[in-house]
Coordinates of C-alpha atoms and ligand atoms in Angstrom, one line a residue:
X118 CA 3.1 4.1 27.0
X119 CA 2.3 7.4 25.1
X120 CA -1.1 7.4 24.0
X121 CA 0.2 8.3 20.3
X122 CA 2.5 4.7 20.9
X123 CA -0.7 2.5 22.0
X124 CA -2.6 3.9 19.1
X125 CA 0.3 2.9 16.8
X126 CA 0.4 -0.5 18.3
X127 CA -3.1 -1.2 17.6
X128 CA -3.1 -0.1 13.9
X129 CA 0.0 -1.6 12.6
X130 CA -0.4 -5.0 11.4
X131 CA 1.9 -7.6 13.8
X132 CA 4.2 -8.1 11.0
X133 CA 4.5 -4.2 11.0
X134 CA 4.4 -3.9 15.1
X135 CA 7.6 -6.1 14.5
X136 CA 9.6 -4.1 11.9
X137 CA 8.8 -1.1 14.1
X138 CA 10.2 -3.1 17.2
X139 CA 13.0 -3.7 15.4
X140 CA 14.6 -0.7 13.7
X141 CA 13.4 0.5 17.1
X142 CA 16.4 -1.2 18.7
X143 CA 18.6 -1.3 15.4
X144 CA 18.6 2.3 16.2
X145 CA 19.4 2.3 19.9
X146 CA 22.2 0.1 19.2
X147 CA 23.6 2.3 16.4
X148 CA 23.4 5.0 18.6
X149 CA 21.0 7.0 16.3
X150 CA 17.3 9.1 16.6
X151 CA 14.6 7.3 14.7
X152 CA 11.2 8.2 14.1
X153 CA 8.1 6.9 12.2
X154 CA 7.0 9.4 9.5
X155 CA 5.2 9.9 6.6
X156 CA 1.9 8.0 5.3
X157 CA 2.0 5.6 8.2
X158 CA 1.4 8.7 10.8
X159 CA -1.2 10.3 8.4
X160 CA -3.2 7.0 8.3
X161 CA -3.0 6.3 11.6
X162 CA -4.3 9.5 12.4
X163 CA -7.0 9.5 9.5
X164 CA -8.2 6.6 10.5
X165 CA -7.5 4.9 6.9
X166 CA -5.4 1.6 6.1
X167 CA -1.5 2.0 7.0
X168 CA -0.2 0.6 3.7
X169 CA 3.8 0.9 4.2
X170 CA 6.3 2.6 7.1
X171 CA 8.7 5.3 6.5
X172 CA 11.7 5.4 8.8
X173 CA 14.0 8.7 9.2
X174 CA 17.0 8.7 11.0
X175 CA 18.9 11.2 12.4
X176 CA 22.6 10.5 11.8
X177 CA 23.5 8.4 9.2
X178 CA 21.7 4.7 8.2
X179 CA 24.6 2.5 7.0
X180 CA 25.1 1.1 10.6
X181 CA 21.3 0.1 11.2
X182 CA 20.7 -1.0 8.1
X183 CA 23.6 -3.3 8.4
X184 CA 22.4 -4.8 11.5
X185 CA 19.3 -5.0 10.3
X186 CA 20.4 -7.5 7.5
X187 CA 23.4 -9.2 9.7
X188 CA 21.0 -9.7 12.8
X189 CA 17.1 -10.0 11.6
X190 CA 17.5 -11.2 8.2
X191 CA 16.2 -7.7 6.6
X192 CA 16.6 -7.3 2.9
X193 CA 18.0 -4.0 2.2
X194 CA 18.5 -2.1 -1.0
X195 CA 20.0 1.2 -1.6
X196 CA 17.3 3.0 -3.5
X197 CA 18.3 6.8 -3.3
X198 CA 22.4 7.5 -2.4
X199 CA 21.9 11.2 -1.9
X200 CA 19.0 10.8 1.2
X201 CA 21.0 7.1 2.1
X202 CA 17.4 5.6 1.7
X203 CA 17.4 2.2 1.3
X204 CA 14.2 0.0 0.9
X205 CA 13.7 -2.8 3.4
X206 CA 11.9 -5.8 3.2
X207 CA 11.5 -7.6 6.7
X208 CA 11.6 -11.7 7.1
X209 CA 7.8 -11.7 6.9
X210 CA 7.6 -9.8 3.9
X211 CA 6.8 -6.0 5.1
X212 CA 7.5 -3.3 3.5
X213 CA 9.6 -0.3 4.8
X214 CA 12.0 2.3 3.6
X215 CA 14.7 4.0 5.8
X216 CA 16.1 7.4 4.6
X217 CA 18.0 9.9 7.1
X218 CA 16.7 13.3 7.5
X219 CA 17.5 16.0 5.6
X220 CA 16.9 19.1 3.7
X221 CA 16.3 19.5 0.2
X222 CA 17.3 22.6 -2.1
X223 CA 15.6 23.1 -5.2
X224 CA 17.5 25.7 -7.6
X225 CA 15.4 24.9 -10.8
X226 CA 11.3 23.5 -11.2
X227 CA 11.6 20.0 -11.6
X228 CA 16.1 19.5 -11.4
X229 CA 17.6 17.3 -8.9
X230 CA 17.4 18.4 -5.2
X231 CA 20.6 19.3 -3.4
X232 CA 20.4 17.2 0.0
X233 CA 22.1 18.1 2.9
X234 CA 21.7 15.8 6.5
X235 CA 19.1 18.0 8.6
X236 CA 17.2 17.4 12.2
X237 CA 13.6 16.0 12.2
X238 CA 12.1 19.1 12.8
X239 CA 14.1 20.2 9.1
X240 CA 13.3 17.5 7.8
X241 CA 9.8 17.7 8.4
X242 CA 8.7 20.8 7.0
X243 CA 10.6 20.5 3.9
X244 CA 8.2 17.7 3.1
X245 CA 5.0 18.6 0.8
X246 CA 1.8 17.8 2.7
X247 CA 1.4 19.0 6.2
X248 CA -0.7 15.7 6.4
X249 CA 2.5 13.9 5.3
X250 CA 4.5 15.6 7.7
X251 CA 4.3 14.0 11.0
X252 CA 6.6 12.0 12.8
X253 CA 6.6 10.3 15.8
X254 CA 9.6 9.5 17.8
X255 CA 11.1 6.1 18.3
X256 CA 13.3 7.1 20.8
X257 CA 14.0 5.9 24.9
X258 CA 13.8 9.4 25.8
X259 CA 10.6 10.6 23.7
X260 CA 9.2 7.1 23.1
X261 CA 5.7 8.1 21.5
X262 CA 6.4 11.9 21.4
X263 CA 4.2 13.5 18.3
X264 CA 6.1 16.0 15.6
X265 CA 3.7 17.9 13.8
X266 CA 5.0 21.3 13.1
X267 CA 2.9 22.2 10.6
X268 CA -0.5 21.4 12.4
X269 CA -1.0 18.3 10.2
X270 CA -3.4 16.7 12.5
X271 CA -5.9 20.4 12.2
X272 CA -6.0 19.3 8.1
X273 CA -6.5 15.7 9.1
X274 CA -9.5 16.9 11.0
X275 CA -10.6 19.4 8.4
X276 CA -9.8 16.4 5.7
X277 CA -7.9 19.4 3.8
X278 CA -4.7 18.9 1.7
X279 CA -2.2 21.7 1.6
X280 CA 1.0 22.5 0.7
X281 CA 3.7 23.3 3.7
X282 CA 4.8 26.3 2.0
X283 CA 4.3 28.1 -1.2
X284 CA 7.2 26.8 -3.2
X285 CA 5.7 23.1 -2.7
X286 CA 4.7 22.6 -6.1
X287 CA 7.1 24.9 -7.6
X288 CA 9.9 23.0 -6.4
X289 CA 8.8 19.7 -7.3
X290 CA 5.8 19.8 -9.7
X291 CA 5.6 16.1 -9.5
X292 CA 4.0 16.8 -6.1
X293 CA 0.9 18.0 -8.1
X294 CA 0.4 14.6 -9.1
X295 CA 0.7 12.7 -5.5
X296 CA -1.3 16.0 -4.8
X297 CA -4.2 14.1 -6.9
X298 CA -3.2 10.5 -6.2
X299 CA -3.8 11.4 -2.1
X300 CA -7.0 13.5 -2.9
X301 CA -8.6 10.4 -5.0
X302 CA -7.4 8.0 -2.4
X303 CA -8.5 10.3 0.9
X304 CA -11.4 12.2 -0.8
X305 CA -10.1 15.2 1.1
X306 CA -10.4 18.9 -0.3
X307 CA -7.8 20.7 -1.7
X308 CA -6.5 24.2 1.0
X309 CA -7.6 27.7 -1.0
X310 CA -3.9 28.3 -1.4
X311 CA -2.8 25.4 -1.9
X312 CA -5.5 25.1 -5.0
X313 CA -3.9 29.1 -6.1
X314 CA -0.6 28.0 -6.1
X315 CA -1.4 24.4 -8.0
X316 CA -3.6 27.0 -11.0
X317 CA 0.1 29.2 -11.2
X318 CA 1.9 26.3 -11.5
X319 CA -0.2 24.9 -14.0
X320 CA 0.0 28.6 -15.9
X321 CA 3.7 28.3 -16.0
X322 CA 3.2 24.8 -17.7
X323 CA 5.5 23.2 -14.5
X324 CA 3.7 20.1 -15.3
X325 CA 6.2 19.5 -18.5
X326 CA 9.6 19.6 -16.3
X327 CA 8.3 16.5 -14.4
X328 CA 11.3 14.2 -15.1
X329 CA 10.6 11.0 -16.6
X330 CA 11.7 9.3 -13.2
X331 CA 9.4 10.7 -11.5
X332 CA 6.5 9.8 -14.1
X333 CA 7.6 6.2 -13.6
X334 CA 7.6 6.4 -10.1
X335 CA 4.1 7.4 -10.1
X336 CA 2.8 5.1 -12.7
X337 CA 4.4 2.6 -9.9
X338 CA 2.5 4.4 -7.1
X339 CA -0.7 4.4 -9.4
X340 CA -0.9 0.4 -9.6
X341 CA -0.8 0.4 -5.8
X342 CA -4.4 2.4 -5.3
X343 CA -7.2 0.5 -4.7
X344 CA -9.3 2.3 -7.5
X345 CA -6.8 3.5 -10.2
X346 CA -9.8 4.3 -12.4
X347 CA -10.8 7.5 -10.4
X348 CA -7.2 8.5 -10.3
X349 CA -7.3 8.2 -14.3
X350 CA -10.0 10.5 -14.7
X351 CA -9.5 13.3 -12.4
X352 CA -5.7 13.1 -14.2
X353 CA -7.7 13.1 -17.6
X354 CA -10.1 16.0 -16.1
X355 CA -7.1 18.4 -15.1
X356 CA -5.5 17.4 -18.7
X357 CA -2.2 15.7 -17.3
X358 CA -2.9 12.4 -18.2
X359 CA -1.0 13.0 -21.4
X360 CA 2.4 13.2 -19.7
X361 CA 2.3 9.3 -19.3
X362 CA 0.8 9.1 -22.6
X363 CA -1.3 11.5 -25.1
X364 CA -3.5 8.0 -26.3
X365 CA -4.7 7.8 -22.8
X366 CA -8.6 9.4 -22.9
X367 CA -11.8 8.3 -23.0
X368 CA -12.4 4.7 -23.8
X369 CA -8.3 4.3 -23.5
X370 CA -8.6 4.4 -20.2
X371 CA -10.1 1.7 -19.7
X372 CA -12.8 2.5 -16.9
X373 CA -14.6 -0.9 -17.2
X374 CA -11.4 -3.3 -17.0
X375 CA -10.8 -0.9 -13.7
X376 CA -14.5 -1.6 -12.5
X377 CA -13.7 -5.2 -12.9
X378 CA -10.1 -5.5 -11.4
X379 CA -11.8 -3.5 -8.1
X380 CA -14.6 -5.7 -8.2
X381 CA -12.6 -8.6 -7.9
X382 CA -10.4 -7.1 -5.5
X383 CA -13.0 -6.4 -3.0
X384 CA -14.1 -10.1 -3.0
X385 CA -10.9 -11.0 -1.1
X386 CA -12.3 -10.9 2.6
X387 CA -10.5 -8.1 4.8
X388 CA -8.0 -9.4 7.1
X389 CA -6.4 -12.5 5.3
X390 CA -3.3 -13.5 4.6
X391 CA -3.9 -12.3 0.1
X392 CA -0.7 -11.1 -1.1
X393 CA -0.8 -9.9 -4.8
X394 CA 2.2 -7.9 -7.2
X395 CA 0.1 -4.9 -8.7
X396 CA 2.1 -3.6 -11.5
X397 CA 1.5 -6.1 -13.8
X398 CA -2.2 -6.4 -12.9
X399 CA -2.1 -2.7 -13.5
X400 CA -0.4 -2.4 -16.7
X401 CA -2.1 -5.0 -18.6
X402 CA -5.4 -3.1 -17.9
X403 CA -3.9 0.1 -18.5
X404 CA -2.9 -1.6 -22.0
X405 CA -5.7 -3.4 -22.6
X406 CA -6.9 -0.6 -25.4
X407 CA -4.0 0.6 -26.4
X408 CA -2.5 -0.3 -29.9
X409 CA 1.0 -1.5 -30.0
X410 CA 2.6 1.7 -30.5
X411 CA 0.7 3.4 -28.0
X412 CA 2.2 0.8 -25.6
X413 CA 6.0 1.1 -26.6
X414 CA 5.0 5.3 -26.7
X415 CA 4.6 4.7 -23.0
X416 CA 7.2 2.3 -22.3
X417 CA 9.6 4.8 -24.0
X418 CA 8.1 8.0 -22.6
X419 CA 8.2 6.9 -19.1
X420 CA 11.8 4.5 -19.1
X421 CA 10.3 1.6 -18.0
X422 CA 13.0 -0.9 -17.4
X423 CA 12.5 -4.0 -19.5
X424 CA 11.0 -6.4 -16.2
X425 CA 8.7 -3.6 -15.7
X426 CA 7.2 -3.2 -19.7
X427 CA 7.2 -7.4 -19.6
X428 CA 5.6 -7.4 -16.4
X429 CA 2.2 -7.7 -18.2
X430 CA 2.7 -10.2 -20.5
X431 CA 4.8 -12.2 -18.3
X432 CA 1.9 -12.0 -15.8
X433 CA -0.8 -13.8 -18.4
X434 CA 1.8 -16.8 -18.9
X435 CA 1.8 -17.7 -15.9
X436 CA -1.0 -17.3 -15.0
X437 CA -1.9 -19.4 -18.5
X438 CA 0.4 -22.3 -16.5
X439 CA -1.9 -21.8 -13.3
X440 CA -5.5 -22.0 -15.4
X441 CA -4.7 -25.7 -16.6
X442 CA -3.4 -26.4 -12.7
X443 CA -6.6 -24.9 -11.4
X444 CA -9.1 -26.4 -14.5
X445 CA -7.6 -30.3 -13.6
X446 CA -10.3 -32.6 -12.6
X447 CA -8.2 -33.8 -10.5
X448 CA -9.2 -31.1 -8.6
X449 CA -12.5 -32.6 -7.1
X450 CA -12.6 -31.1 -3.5
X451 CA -12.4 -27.4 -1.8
X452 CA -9.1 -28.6 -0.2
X453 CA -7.2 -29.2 -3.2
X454 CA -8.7 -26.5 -4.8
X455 CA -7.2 -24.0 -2.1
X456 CA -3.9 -25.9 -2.3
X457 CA -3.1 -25.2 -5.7
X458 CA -4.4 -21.3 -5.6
X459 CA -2.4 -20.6 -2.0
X460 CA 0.7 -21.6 -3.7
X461 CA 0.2 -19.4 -6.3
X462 CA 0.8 -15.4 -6.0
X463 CA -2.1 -13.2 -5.8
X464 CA -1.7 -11.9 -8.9
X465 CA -2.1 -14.6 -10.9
X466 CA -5.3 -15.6 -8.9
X467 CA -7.2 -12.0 -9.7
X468 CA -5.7 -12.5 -13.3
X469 CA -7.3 -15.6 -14.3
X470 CA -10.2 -13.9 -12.1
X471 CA -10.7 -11.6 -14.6
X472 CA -9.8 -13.1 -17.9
X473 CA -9.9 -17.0 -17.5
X474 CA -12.8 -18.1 -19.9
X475 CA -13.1 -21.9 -18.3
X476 CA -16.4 -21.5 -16.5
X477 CA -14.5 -24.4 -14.3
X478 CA -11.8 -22.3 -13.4
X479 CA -13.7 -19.3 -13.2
X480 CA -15.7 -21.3 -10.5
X481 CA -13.0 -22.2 -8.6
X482 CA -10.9 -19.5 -8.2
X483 CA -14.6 -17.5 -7.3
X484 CA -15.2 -20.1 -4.5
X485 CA -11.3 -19.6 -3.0
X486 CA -11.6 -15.8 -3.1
X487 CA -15.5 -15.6 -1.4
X488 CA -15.1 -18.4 0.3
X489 CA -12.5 -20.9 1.0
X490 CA -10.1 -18.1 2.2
X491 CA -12.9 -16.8 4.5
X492 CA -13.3 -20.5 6.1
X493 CA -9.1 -21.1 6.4
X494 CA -8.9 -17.3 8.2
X495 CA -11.5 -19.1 10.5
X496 CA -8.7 -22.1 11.8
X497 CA -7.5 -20.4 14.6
X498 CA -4.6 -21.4 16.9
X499 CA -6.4 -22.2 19.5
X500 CA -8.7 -24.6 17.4
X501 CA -5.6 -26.6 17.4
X502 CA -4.5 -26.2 21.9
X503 CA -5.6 -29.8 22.0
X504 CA -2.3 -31.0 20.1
X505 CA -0.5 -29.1 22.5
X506 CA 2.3 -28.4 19.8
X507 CA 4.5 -25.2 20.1
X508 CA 2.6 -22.8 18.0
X509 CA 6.2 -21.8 16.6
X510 CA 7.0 -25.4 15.2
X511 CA 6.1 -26.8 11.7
X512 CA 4.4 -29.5 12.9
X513 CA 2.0 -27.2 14.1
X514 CA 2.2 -25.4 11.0
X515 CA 1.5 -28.4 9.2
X516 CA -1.2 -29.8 11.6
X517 CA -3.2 -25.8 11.2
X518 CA -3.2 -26.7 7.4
X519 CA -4.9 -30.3 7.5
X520 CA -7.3 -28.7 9.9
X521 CA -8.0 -25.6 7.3
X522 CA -8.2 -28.5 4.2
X523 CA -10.9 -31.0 6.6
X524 CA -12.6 -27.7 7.5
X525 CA -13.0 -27.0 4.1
X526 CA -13.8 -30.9 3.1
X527 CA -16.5 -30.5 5.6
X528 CA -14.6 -33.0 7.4
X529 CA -14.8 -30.8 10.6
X530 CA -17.0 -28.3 11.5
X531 CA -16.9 -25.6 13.5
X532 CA -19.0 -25.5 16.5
X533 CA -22.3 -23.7 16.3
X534 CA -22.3 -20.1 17.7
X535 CA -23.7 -20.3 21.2
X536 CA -27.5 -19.5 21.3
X537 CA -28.2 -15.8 22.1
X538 CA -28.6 -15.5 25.9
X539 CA -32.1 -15.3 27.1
X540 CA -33.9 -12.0 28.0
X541 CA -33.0 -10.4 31.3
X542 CA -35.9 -10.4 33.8
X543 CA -37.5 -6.8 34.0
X544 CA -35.8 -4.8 36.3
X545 CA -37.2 -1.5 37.3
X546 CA -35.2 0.2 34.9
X547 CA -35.5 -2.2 32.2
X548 CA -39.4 -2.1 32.5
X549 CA -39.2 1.4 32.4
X550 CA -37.5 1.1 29.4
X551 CA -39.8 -1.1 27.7
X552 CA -42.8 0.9 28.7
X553 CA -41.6 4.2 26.9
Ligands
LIG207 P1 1.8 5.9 0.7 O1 0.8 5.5 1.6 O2 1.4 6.0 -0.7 O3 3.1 5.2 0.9 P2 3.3 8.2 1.7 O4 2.9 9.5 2.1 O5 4.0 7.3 2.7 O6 2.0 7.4 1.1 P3 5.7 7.8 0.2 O7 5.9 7.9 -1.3 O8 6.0 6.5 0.9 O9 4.3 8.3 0.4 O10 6.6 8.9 0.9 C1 6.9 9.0 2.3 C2 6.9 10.4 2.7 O11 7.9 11.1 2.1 C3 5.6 11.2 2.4 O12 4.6 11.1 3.4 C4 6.1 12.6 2.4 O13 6.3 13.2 3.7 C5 7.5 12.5 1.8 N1 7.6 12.6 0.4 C6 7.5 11.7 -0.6 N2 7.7 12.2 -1.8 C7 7.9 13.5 -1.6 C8 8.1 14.6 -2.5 N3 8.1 14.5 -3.9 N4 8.2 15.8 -1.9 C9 8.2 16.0 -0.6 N5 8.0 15.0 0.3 C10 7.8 13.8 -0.2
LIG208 MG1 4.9 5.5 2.4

């Protein structure tokens, strides 16, 4: 296995190793070229979270996206007809989109692309970062082979964003804002001529042809960023905040319902199994000071599509239904406790997080996020070998769970950690060691 391929392996989540493994031979079978691109590579290669995976094909994608439903049970959804992108969301709920390769022909600042079917290589350096413009081939023949023509991985190690030509932001001024949405996520610097060509840009006032599409799209991207409050400001600092909506400054944004959301975002522990929808969690923040007009201004500005402006509001109801749940006395031990908040979608738990006002509830939904999830990631499979019930089954399933709720009960406890081994006797070396 290619190094690039073992390195991949490790950072992908399983649920991701799996969707790779299986567009992997989607694509064999279709008799098409596949490759892993985009921000999967980059963070791979940055050393940073991989958050979703980017397939491109070369050839066209009806055929493996159609096995990919028939056979594996992949929701697919045409998202783009003129790059045949679909978005794909596998059995276990990952997240992927699938696009074919292919070159894109600007003739105005900000108009439609004309898209023609291109080769990987093409494809590649018509992107707009060279950090976003590595592939990596899932392919019998090149299994693991790295694409980086436009020495990506030398910005990765300089942590420098630049354009891959000097058109980028031209072309498609909406790249100056995933310009700033990558620098606040990555903290990297922006290239001397990339920063020149972003100040002519901004001379020639590019920023107003960004299509209202494209604003929604990154109001969507926005929600997904861990910290969406430094986003805001370096959008407010470089004044092109106002193109989502001229109210948003200063207190409007909203810094200190940010600081909270983060806060309680970071007290999920790393590594379980916390699933939350962000938009909503976003917007109502984002509206939190805005008056009612301002809110329809942005709705309207930005075509939201009706699920999308309700999402907020829709949000807080249920999570209103989940507060009288969660603040039941019935309610009376950690394992019921967990129950009810496990069934629930993430979102509503960091909502009523945030904004519940029953110190009960408030209580309880503190304990599941710092600790009760923390003790249930501890269950392991193997706690459960004695059983001996096919780890697949849903007996074991259900046997794992009575486990995670006696655990938590303090029914059963885990085994102490085994006392630290005793010192070594000196050696020569050691005693060396110790005498320096
Ligand atoms: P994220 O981690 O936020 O998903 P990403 O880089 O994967 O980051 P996507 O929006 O998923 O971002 O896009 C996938 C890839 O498609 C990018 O890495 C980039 O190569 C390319 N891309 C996306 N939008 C554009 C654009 N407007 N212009 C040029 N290339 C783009
Ligand atoms: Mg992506």
């Amino acid at each position: 296995m290619s190094d690039y391929m073992f390195m991949l392996e490790n950072h992908l989540s399983p649920g991701q190793n799996r969707a790779v493994a299986l567009v992997e031979a989607a694509a064999r079978e279709s008799g098409v070229r596949a490759f892993l691109t985009g921000g999967a590579l980059r963070d791979m290669l940055g050393g940073f979270p991989i958050r979703d995976l980017d397939f491109t094909i070369e050839g066209p994608t009806q055929k493996i996206v159609r096995l990919l439903e028939k056979r594996d049970g992949v929701r697919t959804d045409l998202v783009d007809p003129p790059r045949k992108a679909y978005s794909l969301v596998f059995a276990d709920g990952v997240k992927a989109e699938i696009s074919i390769a292919h070159e894109a022909q600007y003739l105005k600042p900000g108009a439609r692309p004309r898209i023609r079917p291109a080769t990987i290589h093409e494809d590649l350096k018509r992107r707009d970062f060279t950090i976003n413009s590595i592939a990596i081939s899932l392919n019998p023949a090149s299994r693991g082979l790295l694409l980086d023509p436009e020495n990506g991985l030398g910005d990765l190690e300089r942590r420098e964003l630049r354009t891959n030509s000097n058109y980028t932001l031209y072309d498609d001024p909406s790249r100056i804002l995933r310009m700033f949405r990558l620098r606040a996520r990555l903290g990297f610097d922006l290239n001397e001529k990339t920063q020149s060509q972003y100040h002519n840009v901004r001379e020639a006032g590019l920023e107003s042809k960004i299509p209202a599409e494209a604003l929604r799209a990154e109001l969507r991207e926005m929600a997904e960023e861990p910290n969406p409050a430094g986003l805001l400001e370096t959008l407010e600092r470089e004044r092109l905040i106002g193109l989502f909506s001229p109210a948003l400054s200063g207190v409007k944004l909203n810094a200190q319902g940010f600081a909270k959301l983060l806060k309680i975002r970071q007290m999920v522990p790393f590594g379980v199994d916390f699933h939350a929808s962000n938009l909503g969690l976003f917007l109502h923040t984002l509206f939190e000071k805005f008056t009612d007009r301002e809110r329809k201004d942005l709705i309207k500005r930005l075509k939201l599509t009706a699920k999308e402006a309700s999402a907020p509001k829709e949000l807080a109801q249920r999570a209103k239904k989940l507060e009288r749940v969660v603040g039941s006395p019935k309610l009376n031990r950690a394992s019921l406790v967990y129950k009810a908040l496990r069934s629930a979608p993430g979102e509503e738990v960091l909502f009523l997080m945030a904004h519940s006002e029953k110190r009960i509830v408030h209580d309880r939904v503190k304990n599941y996020l710092t600790k009760y999830l923390e003790t249930a990631n501890e269950v392991t499979d193997k706690d459960l070998a004695p059983l001996s019930l096919d780890p697949g089954s849903k007996e074991f399933a259900k046997a794992k769970l009575e486990r995670v709720y006696a655990t938590l009960d303090g029914r059963i406890r885990k085994p102490a950690p085994p006392p630290p081994p005793p010192p070594a006797p000196p050696t020569p070396m050691n005693a060396w060691a110790r005498r320096g």
